[in-house]
CSV table of C-alpha atoms in Angstrom, one decimal:
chain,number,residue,atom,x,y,z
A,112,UNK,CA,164.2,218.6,-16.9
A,113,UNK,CA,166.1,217.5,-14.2
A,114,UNK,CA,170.0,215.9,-16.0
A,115,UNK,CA,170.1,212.6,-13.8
A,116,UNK,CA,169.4,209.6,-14.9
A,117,UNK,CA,167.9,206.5,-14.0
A,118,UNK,CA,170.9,205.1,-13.1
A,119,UNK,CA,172.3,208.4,-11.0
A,120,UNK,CA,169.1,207.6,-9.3
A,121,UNK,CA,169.7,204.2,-8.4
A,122,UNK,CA,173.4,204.9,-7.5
A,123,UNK,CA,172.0,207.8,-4.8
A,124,UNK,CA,169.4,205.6,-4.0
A,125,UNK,CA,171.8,202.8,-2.9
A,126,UNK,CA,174.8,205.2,-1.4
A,127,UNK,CA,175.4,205.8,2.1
A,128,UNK,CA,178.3,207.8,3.6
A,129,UNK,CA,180.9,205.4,5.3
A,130,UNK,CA,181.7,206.1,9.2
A,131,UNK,CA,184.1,204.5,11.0
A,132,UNK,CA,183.4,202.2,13.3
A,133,UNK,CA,183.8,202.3,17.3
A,134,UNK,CA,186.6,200.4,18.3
A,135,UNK,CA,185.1,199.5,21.6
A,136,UNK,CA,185.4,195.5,22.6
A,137,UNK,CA,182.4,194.2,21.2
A,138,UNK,CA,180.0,193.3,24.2
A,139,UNK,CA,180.1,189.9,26.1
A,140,UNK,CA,176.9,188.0,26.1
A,141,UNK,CA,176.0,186.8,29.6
A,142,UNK,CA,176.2,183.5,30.4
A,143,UNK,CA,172.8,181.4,29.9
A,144,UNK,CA,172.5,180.0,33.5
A,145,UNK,CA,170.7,176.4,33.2
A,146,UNK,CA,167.8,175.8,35.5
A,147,UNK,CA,167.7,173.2,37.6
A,148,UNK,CA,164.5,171.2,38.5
A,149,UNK,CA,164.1,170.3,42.1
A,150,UNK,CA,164.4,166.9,43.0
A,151,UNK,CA,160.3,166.0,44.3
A,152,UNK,CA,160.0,163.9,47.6
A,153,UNK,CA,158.0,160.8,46.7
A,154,UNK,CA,154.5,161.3,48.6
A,155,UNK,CA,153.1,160.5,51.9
A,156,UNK,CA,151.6,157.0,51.4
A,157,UNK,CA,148.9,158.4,54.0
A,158,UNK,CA,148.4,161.8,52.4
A,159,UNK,CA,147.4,159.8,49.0
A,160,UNK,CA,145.5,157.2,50.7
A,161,UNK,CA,143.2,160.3,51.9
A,162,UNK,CA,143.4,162.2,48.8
A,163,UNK,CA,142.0,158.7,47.0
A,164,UNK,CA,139.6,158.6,49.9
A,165,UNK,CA,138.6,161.8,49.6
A,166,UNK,CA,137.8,161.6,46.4
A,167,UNK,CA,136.2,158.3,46.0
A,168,UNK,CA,133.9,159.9,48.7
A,169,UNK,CA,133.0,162.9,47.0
A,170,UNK,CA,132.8,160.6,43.5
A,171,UNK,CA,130.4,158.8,45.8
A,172,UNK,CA,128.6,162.0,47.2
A,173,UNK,CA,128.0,163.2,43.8
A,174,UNK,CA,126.7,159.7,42.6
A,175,UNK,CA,124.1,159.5,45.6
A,176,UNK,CA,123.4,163.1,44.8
A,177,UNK,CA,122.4,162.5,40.9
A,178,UNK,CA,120.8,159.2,42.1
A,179,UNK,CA,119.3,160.6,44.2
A,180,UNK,CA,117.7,163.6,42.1
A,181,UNK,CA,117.0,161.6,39.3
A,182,UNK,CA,115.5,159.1,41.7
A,183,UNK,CA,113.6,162.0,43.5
A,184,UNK,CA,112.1,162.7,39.8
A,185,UNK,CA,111.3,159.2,38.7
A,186,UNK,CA,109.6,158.7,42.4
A,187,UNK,CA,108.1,161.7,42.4
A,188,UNK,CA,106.5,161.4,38.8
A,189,UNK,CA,105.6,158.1,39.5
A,190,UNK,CA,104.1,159.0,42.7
A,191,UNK,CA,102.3,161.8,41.2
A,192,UNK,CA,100.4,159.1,38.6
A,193,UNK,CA,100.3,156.3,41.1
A,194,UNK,CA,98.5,159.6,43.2
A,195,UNK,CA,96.4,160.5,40.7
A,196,UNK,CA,95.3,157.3,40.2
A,197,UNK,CA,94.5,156.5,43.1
A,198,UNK,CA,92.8,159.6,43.6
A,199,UNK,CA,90.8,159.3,40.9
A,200,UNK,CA,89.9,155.5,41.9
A,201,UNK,CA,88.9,156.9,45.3
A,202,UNK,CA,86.9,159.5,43.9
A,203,UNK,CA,84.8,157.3,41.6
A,204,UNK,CA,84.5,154.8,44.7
A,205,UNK,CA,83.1,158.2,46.7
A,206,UNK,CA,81.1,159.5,44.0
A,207,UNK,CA,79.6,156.3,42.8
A,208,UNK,CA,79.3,155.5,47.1
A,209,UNK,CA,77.5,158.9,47.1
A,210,UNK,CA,75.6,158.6,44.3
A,211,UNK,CA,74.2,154.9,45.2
A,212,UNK,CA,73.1,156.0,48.2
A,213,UNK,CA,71.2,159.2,46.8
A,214,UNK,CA,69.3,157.0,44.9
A,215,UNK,CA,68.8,154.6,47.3
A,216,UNK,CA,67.4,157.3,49.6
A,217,UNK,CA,65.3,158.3,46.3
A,218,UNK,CA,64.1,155.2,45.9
A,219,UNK,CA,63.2,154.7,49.1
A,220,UNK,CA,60.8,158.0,49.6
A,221,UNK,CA,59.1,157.3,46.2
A,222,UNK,CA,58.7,153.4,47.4
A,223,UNK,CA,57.0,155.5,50.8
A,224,UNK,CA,55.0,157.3,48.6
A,225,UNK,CA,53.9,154.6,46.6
A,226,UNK,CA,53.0,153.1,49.8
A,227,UNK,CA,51.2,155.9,51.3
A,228,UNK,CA,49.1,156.7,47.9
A,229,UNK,CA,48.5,152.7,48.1
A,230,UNK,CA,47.4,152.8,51.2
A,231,UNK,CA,44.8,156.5,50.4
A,232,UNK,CA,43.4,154.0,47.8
A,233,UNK,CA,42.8,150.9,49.6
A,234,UNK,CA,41.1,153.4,52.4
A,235,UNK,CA,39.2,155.1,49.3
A,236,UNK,CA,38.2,151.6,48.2
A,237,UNK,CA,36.7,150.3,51.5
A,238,UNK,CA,35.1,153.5,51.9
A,239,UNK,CA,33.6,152.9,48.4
A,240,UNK,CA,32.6,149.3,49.5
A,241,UNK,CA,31.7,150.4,52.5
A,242,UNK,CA,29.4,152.9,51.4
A,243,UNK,CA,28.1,150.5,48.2
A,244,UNK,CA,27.7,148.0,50.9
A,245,UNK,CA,25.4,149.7,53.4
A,246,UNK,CA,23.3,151.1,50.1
A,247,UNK,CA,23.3,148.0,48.9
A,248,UNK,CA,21.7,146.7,52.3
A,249,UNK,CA,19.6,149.2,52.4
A,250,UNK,CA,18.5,148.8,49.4
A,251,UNK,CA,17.5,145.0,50.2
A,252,UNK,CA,16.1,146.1,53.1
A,253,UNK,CA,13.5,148.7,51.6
A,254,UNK,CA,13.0,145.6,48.7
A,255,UNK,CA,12.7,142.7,51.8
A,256,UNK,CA,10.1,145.3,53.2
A,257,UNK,CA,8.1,145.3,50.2
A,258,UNK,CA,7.8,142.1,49.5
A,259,UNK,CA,6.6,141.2,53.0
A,260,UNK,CA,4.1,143.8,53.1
A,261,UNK,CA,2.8,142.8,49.4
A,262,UNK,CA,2.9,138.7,50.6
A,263,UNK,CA,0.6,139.8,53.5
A,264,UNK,CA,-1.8,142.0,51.8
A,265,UNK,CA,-1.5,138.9,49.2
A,266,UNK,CA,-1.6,136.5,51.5
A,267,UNK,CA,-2.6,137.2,55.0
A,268,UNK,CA,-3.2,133.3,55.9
A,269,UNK,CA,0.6,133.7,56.6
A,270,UNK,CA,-0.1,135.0,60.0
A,271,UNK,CA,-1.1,131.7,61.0
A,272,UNK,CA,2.1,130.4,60.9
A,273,UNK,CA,3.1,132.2,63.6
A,274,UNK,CA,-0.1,131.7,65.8
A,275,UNK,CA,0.3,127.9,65.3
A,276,UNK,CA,4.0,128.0,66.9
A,277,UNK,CA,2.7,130.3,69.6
A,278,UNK,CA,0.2,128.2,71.0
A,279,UNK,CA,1.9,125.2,70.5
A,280,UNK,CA,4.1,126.6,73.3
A,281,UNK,CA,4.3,124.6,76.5
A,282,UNK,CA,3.2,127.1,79.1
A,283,UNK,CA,3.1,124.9,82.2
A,284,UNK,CA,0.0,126.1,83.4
A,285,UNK,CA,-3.6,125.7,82.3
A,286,UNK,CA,-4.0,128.9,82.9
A,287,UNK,CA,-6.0,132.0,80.2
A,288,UNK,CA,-4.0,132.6,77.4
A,289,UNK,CA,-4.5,135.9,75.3
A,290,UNK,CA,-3.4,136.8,71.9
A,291,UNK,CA,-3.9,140.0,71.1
A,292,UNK,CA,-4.2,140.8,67.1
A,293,UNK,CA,-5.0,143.3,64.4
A,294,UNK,CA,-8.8,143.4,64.2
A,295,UNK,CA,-8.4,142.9,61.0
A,296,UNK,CA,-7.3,139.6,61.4
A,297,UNK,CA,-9.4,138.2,64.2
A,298,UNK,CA,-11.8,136.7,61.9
A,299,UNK,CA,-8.5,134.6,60.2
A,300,UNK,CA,-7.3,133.5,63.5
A,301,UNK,CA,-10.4,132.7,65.2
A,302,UNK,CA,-11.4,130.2,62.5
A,303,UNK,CA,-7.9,128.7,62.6
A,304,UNK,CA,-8.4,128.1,66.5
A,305,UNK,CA,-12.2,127.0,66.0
A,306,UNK,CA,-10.0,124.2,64.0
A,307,UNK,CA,-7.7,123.6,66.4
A,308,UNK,CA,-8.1,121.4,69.3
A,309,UNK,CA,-4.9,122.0,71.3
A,310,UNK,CA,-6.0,126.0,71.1
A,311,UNK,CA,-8.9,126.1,73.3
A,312,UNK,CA,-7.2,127.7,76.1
A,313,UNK,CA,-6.2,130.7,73.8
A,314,UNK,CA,-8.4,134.1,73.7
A,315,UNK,CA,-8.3,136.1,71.0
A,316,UNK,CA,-8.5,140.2,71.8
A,317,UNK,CA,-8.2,142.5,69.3
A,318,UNK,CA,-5.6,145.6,69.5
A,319,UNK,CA,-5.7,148.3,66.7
A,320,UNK,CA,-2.2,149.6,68.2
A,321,UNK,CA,-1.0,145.8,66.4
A,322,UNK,CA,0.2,146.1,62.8
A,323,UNK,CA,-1.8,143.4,60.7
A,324,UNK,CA,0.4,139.9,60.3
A,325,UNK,CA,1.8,140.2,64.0
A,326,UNK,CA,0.6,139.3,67.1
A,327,UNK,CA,1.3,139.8,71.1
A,328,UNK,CA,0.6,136.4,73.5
A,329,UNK,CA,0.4,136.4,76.8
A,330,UNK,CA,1.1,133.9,79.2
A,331,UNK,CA,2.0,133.4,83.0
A,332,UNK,CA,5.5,133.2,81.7
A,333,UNK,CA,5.9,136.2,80.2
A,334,UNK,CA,4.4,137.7,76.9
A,335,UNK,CA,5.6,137.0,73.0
A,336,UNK,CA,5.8,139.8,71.0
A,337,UNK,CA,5.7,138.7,67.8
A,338,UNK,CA,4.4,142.3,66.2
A,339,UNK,CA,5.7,142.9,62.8
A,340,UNK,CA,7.7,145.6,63.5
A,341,UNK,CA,9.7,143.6,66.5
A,342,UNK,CA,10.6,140.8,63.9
A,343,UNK,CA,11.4,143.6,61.5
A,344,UNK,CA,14.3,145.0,63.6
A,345,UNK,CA,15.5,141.5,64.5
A,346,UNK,CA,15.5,140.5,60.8
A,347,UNK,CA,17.5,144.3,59.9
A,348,UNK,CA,20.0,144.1,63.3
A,349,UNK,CA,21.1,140.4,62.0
A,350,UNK,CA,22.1,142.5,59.2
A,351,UNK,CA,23.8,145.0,61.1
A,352,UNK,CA,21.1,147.9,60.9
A,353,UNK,CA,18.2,148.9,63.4
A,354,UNK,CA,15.7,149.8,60.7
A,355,UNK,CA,12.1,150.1,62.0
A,356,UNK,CA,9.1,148.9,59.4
A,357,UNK,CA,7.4,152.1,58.2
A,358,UNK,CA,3.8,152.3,58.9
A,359,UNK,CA,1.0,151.1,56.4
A,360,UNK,CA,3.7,150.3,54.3
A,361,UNK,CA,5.3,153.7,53.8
């Protein structure tokens, strides 16, 4: 164990060995030199009227530039929406243009072909009267035919009708007069002469080629024909048809 003590320890601890000291003059500290500020010129009243100008210009160059690109913004936004709607009003003022004028065009070839099938049926139909027309006249002709054959077999005193006009005729000339009739008839019609006293001038001749209720005169004049078959066709041509009577009544 070691003989020293706390306090030996403190004593060593805290013990230096004394030197003597230098005796040099103890250093001179410099002098602290003050520094002195420059006395400034007062400025150029023309330099700082273009400094301020200078500035005020680029104060105004950078206003007009961030006027100008938030205006460029605003405008162009704006522009773009005024643009798309006027776009969009130009479109549906094109489309709707188109489109009105597709259906007029539509319109106007269905109204054609309403026109045209209009006109195939009116065509159809006076074909249809046309046709029901001229069977209708026919068939009144084949009925008129009938009936006139079936009045003369019925009634053949009819004939006499005509033979009284006929020589009732002025001729102008007391000349020979000839009436030429069915032999089946001559009997009728010679009687009916017999009776009449203006008829003494006619002669009655027979002619088997003559259809019974017709007759033929002959005069200086000219002759009559008065056949049945010749008053037939003038009856059927009033009627616009040239039908010819049969014969016998066929």
């Amino acid at each position: 164990m070691s003989s020293k003590g706390p306090l030996s320890q403190r004593v060593s601890e805290t013990w230096k060995r004394w030197e003597m000291a230098s005796f040099d003059a103890p250093p001179v500290a410099a002098p602290v030199q003050k520094t002195v500020k420059p006395v400034q010129a007062a400025p150029d009243p023309e330099l700082l009227r273009k400094e301020v100008k200078r500035l005020h210009d680029a104060a105004l160059a950078s206003g007009h530039a961030e006027g100008y690109a938030g205006g460029h913004a605003q405008g162009l936004e704006a522009g773009t929406d005024e643009g798309y709607k006027a776009g969009h009003q130009q479109g549906y003022e094109a489309g709707f243009a188109a489109g009105h004028a597709s259906g007029q065009e539509r319109t106007q070839q269905e109204i054609a072909q309403l026109q045209a099938l209009a006109q195939e049926c009116a065509i159809s139909i006076t074909s249809v009267e046309a046709e029901m027309g001229q069977a209708l006249i026919s068939l009144a002709i084949n009925i008129a035919e009938q009936v006139l054959r079936s009045t003369l077999e019925a009634h053949p005193e009819k004939l006499l009708d005509i033979v009284h006009d006929i020589t009732h005729i002025d001729t102008g000339k007391e000349t020979a007069l000839k009436l030429r009739i069915n032999p089946a008839d001559l009997e009728l019609v010679q009687n009916y002469l017999d009776e009449d006293p203006g008829a003494g001038k006619w002669r009655l001749l027979p002619d088997a080629a003559i259809e019974r209720g017709g007759c033929i005169a002959e005069t200086a004049l000219g002759s009559i024909d008065a056949t049945l078959q010749t008053r037939w066709q003038r009856v059927t041509s009033a009627l616009g048809r040239q039908t010819a009577l049969s014969k016998g009544g066929k």
